[in-house]
CSV table of N, CA and C in Angstrom, one decimal:
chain,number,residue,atom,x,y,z
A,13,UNK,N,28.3,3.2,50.2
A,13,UNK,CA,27.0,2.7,50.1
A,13,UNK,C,26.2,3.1,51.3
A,14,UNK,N,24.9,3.6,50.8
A,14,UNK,CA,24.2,4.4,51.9
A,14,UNK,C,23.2,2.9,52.7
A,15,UNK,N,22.5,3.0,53.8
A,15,UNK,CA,21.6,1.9,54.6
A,15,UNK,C,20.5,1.8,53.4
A,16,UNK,N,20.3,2.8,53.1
A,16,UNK,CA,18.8,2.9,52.4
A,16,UNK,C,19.4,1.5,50.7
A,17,UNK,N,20.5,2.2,49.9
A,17,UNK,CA,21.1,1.4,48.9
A,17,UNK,C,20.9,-0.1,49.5
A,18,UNK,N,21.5,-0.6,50.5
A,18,UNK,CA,21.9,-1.8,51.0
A,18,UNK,C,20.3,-2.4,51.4
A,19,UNK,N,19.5,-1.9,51.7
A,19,UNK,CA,18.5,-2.6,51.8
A,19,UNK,C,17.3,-2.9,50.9
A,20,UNK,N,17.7,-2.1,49.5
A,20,UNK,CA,16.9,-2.3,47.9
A,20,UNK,C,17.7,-3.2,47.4
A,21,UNK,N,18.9,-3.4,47.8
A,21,UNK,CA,19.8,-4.8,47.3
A,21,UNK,C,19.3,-5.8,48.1
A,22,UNK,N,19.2,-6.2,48.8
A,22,UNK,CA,19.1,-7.5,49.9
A,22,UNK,C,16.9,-7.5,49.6
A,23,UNK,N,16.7,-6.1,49.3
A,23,UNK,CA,15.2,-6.3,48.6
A,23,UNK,C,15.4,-6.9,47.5
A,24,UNK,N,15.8,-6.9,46.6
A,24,UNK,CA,16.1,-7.0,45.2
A,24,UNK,C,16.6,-8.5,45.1
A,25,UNK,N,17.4,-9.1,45.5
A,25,UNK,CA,18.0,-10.8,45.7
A,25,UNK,C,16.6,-11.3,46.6
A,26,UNK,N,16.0,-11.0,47.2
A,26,UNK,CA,14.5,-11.7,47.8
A,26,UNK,C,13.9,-11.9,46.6
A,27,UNK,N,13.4,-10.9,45.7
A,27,UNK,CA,12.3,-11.3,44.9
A,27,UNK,C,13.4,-12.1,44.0
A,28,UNK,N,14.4,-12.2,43.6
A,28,UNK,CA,14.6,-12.8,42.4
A,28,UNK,C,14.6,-14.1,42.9
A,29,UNK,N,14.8,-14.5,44.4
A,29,UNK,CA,15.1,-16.0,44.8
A,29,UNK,C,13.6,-16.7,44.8
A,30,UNK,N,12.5,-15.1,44.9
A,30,UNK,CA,11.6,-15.8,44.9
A,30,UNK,C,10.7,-16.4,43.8
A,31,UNK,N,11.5,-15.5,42.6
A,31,UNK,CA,10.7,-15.5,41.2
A,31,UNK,C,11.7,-16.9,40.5
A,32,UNK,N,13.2,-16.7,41.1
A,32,UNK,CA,13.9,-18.3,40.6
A,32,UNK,C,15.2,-17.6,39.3
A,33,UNK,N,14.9,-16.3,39.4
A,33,UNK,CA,16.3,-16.2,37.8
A,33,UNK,C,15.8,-16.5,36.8
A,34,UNK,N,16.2,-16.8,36.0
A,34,UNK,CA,15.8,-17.3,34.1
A,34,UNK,C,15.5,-18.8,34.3
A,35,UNK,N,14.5,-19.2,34.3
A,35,UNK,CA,13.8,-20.8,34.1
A,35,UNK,C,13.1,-20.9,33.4
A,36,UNK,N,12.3,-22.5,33.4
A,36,UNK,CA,11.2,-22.5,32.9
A,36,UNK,C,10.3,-21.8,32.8
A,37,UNK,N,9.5,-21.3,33.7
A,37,UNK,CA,8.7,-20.7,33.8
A,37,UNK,C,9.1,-19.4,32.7
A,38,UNK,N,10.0,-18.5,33.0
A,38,UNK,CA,10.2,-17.2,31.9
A,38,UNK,C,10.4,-17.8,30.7
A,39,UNK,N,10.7,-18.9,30.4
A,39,UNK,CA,11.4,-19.4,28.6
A,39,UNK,C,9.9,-19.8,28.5
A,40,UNK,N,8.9,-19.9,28.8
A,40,UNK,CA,7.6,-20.9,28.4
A,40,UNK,C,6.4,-19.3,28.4
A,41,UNK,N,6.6,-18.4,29.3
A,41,UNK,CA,6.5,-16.7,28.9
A,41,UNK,C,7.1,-16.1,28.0
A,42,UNK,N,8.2,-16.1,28.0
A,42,UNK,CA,9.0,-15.4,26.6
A,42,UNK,C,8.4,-16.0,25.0
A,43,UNK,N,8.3,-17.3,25.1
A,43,UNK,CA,8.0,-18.3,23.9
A,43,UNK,C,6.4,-17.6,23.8
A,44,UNK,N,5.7,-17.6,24.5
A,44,UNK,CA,3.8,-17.5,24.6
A,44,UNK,C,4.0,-16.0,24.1
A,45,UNK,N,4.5,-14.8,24.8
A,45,UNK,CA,4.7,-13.3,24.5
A,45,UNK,C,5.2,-13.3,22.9
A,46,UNK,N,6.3,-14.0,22.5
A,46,UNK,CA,6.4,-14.1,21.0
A,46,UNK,C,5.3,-14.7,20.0
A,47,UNK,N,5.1,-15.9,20.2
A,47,UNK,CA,3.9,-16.2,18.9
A,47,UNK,C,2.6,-15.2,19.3
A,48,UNK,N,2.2,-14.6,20.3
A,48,UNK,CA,1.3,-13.9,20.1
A,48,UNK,C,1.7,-12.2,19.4
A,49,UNK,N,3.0,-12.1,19.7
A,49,UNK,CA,3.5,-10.6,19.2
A,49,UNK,C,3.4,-11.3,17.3
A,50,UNK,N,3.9,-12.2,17.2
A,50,UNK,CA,4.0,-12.8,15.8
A,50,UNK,C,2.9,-12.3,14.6
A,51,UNK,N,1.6,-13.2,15.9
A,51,UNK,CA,0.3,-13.3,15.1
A,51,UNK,C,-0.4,-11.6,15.0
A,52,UNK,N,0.2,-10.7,15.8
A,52,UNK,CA,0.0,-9.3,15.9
A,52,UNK,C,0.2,-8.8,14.3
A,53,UNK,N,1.7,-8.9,14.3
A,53,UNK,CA,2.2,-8.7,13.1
A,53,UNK,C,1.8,-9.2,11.8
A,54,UNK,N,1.1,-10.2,11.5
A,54,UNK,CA,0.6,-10.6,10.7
A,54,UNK,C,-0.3,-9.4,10.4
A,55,UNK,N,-1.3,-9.5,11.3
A,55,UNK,CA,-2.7,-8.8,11.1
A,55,UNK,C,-2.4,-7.1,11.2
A,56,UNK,N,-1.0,-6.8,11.8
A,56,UNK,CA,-1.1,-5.6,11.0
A,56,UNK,C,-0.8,-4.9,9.7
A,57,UNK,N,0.2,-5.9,8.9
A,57,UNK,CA,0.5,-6.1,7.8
A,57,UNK,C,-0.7,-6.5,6.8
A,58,UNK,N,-1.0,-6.8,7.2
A,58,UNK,CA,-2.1,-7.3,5.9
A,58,UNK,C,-2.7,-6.3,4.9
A,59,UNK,N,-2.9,-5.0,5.4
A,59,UNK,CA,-3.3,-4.0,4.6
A,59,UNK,C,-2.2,-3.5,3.9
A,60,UNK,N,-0.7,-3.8,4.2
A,60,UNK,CA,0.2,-3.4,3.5
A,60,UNK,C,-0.1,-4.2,2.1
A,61,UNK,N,-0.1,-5.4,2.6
A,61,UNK,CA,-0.2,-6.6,1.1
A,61,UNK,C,-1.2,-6.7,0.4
A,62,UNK,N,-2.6,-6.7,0.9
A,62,UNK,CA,-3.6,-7.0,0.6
A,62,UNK,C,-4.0,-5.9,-0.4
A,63,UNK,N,-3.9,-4.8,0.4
A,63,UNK,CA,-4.5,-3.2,-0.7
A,63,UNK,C,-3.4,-2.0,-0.5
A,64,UNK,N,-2.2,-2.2,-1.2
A,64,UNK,CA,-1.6,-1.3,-1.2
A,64,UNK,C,-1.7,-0.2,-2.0
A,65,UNK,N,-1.4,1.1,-2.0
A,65,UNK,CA,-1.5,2.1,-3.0
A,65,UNK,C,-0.7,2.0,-4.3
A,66,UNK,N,-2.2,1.8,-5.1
A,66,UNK,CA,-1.8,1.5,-6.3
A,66,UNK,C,-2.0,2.6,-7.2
A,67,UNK,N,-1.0,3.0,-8.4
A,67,UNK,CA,-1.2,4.0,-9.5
A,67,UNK,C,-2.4,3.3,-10.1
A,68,UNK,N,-3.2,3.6,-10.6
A,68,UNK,CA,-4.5,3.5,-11.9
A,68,UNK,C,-4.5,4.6,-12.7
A,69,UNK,N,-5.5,3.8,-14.0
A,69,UNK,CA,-5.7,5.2,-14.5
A,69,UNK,C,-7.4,4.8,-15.4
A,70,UNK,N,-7.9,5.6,-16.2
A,70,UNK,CA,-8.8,5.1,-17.3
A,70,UNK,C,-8.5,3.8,-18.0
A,71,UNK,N,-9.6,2.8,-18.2
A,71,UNK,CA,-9.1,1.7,-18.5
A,71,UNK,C,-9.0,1.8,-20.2
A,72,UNK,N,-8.3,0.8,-21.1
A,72,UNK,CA,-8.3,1.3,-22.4
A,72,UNK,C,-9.3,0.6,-23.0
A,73,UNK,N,-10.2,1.1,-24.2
A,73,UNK,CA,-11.4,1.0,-24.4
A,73,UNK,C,-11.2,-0.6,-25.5
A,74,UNK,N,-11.5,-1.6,-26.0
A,74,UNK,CA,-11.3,-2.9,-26.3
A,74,UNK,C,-10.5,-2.3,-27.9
A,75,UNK,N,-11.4,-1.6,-28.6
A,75,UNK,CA,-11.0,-1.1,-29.7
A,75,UNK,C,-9.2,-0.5,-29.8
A,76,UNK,N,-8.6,0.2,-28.1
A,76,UNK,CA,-7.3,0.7,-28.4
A,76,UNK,C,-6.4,-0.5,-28.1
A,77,UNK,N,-7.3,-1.6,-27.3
A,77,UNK,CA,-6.3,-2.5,-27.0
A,77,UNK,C,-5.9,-3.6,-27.9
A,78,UNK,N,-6.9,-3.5,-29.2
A,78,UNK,CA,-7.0,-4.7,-30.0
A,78,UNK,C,-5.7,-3.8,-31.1
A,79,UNK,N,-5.8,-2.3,-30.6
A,79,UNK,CA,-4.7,-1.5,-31.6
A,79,UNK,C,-3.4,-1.5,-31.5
A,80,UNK,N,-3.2,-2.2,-30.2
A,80,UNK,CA,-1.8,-2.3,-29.8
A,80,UNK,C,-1.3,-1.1,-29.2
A,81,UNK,N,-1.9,-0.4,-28.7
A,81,UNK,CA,-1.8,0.9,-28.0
A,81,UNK,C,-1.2,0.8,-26.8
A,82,UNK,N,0.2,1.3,-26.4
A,82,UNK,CA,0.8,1.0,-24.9
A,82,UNK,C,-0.5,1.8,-24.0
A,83,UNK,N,0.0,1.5,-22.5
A,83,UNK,CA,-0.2,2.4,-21.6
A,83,UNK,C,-0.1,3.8,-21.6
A,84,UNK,N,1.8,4.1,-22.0
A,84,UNK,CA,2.1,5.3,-21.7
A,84,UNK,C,1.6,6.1,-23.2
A,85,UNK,N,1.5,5.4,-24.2
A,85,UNK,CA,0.6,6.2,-25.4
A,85,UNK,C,-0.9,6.6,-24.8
A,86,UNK,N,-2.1,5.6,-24.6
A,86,UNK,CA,-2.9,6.0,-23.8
A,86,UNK,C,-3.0,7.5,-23.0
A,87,UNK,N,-2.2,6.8,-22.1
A,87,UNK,CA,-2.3,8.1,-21.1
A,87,UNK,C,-2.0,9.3,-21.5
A,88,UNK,N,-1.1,9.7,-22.6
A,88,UNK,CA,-0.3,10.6,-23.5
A,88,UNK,C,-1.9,11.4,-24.0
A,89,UNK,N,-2.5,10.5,-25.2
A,89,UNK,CA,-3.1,10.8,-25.9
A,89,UNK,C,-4.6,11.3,-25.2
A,90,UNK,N,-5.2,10.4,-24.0
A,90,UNK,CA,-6.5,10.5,-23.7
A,90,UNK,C,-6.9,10.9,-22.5
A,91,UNK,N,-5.5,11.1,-21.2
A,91,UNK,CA,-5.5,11.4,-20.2
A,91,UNK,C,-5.5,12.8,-19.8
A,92,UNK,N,-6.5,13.6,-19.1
A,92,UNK,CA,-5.7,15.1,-18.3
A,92,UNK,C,-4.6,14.9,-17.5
A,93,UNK,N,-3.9,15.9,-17.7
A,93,UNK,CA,-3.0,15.9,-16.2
A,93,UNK,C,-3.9,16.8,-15.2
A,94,UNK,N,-3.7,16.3,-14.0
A,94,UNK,CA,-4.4,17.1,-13.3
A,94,UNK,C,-3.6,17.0,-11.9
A,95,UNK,N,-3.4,18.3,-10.6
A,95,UNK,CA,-3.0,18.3,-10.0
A,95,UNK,C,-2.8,16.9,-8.8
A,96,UNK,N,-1.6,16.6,-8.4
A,96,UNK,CA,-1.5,15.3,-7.5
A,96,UNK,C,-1.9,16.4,-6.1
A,97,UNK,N,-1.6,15.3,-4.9
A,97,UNK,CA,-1.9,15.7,-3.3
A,97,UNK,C,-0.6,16.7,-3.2
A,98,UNK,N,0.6,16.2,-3.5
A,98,UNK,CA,1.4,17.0,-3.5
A,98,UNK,C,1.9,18.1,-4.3
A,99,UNK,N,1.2,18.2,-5.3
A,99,UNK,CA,0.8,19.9,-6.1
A,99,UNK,C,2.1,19.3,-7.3
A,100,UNK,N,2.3,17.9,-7.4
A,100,UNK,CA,3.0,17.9,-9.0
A,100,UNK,C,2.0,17.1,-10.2
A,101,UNK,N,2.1,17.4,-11.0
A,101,UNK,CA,1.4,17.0,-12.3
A,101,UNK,C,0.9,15.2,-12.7
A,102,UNK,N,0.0,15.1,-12.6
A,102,UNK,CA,0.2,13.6,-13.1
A,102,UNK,C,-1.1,13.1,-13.9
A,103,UNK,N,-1.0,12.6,-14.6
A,103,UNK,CA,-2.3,11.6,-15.1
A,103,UNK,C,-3.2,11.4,-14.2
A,104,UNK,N,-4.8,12.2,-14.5
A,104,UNK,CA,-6.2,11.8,-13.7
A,104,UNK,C,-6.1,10.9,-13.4
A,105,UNK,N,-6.3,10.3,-12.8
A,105,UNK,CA,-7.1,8.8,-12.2
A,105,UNK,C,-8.5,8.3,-12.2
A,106,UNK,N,-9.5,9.3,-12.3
A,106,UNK,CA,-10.8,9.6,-12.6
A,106,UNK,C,-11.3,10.5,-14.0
A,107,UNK,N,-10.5,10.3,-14.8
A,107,UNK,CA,-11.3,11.2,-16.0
A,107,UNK,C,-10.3,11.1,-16.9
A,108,UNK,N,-11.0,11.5,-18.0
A,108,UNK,CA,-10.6,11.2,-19.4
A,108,UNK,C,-11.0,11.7,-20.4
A,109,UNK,N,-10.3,12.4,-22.0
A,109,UNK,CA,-11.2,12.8,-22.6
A,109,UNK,C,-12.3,12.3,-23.4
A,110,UNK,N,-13.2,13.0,-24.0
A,110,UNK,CA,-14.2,12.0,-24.6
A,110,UNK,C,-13.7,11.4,-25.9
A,111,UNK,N,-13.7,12.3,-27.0
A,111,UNK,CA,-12.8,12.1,-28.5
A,111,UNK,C,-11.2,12.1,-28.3
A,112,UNK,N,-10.8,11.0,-28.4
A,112,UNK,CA,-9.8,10.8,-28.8
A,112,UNK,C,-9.2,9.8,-29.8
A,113,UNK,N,-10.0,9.4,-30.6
A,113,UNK,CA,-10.3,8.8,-31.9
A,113,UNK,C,-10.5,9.6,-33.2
A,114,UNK,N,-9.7,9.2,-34.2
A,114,UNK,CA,-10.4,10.2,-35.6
A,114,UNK,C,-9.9,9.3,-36.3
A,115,UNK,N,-11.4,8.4,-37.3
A,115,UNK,CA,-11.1,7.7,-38.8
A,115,UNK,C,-10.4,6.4,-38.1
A,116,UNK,N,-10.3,6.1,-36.8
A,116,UNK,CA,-9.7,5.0,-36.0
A,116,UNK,C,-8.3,5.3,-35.7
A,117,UNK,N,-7.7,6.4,-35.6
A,117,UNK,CA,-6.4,6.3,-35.1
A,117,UNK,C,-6.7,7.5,-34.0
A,118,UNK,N,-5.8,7.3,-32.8
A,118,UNK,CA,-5.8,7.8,-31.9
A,118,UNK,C,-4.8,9.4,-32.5
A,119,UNK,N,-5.4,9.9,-31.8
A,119,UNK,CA,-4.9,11.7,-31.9
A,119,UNK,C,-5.2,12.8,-30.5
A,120,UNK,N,-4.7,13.0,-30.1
A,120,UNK,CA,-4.2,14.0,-28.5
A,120,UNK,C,-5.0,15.1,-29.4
A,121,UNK,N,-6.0,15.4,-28.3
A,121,UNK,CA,-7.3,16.3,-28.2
A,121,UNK,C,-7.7,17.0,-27.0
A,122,UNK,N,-6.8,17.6,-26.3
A,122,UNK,CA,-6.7,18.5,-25.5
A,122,UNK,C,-8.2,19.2,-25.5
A,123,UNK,N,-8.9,20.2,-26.4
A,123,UNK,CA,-9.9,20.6,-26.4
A,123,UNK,C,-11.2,19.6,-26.0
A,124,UNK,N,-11.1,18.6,-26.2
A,124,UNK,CA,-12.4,17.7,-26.0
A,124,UNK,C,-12.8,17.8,-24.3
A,125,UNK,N,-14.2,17.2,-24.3
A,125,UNK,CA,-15.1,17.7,-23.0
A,125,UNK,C,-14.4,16.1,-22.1
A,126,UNK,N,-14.1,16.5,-21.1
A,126,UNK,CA,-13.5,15.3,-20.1
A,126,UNK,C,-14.8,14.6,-19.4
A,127,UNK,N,-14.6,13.4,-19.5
A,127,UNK,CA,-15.8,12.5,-19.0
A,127,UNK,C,-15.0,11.8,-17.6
A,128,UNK,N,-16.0,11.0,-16.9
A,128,UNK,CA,-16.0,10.5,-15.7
A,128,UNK,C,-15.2,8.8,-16.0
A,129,UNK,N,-14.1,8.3,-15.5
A,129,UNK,CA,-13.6,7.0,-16.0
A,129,UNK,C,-15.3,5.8,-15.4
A,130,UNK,N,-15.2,4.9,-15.9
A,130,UNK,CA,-16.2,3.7,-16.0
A,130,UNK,C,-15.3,2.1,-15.8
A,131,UNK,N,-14.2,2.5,-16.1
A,131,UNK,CA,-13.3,1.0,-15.4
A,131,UNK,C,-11.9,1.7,-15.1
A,132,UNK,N,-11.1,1.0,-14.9
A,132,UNK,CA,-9.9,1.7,-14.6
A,132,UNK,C,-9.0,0.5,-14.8
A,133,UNK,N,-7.7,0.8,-14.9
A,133,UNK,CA,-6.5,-0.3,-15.2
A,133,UNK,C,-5.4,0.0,-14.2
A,134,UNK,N,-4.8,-1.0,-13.4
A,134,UNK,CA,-4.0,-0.5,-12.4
A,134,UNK,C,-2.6,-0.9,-13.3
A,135,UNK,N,-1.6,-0.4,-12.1
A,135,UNK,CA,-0.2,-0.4,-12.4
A,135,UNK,C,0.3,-2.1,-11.6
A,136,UNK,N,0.8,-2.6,-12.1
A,136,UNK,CA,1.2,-4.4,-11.9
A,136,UNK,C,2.5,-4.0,-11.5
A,137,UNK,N,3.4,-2.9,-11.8
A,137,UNK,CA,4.7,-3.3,-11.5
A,137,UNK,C,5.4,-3.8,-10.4
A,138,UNK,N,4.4,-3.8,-8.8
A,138,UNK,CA,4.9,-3.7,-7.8
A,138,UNK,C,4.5,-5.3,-7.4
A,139,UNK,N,2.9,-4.9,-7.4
A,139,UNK,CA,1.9,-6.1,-6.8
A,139,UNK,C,1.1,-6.6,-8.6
A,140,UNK,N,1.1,-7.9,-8.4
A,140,UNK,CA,0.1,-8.4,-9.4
A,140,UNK,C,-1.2,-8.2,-9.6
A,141,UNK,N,-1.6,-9.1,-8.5
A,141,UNK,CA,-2.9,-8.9,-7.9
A,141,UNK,C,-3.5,-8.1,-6.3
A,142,UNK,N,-4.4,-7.8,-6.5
A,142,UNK,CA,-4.3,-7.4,-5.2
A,142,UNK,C,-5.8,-7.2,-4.7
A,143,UNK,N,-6.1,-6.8,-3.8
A,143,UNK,CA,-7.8,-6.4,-3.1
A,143,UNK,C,-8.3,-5.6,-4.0
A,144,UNK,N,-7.1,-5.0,-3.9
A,144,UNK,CA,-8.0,-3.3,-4.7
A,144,UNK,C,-8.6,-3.2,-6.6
A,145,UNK,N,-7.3,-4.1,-6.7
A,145,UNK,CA,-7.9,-3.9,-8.6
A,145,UNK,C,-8.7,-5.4,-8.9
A,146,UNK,N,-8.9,-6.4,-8.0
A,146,UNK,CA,-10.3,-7.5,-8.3
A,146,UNK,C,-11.4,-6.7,-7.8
């Protein structure tokens, strides 16, 4: 052990005799540093819960819903696919075709002119309710 070592030791036991070791004082800091890290965490979370990323799609129009028409029929029959962020295939989220009705039964019409969605229907499987679909 060098002079210089031995004198950061004999520094080092000064401040702790002066700060006292693990007491009250650090358990009444430790305790204050946690509920405030706590209430941190709340408020960064909240956008997880509140508005998470939700699947939607075109909402279904009262006449397909009184038809008993699932979701995945819907989407089947009246939805484009159109490219996702990550360049795979999925149901629009914003558009839809116009005609997809004939004589009242639903029929997949690929040629029809695509319109702009006007309500949308989210996916519940994860979250019920949430920010985003009230």
């Amino acid at each position: 052990m060098t002079i210089s070592q031995k004198s950061e030791d004999k520094g080092s036991k000064e401040y702790t005799d002066i700060i006292g070791g693990n007491g009250w004082f650090q358990i009444v800091i430790c305790i204050f540093c946690f509920f405030c890290a706590a209430a941190h965490c709340l408020h960064d979370f909240t956008m997880t819960f509140f508005a998470p990323n939700m699947d939607h799609w075109c909402a279904r129009p009262p006449e397909v819903i009184r038809a008993n028409v699932s979701v995945e029929e819907w989407k089947k029959i009246s939805i484009p696919l159109a490219e996702s962020r990550t360049g795979d295939n999925t149901y629009s989220q914003c558009t839809m075709y116009t005609n997809f009705t004939q004589n009242g039964s639903l029929y997949p019409n690929t040629n029809a002119s695509i319109i702009k969605c006007t309500s949308w229907e989210y996916d519940t499987s994860v979250y019920r309710d949430t920010m985003v679909d009230e």
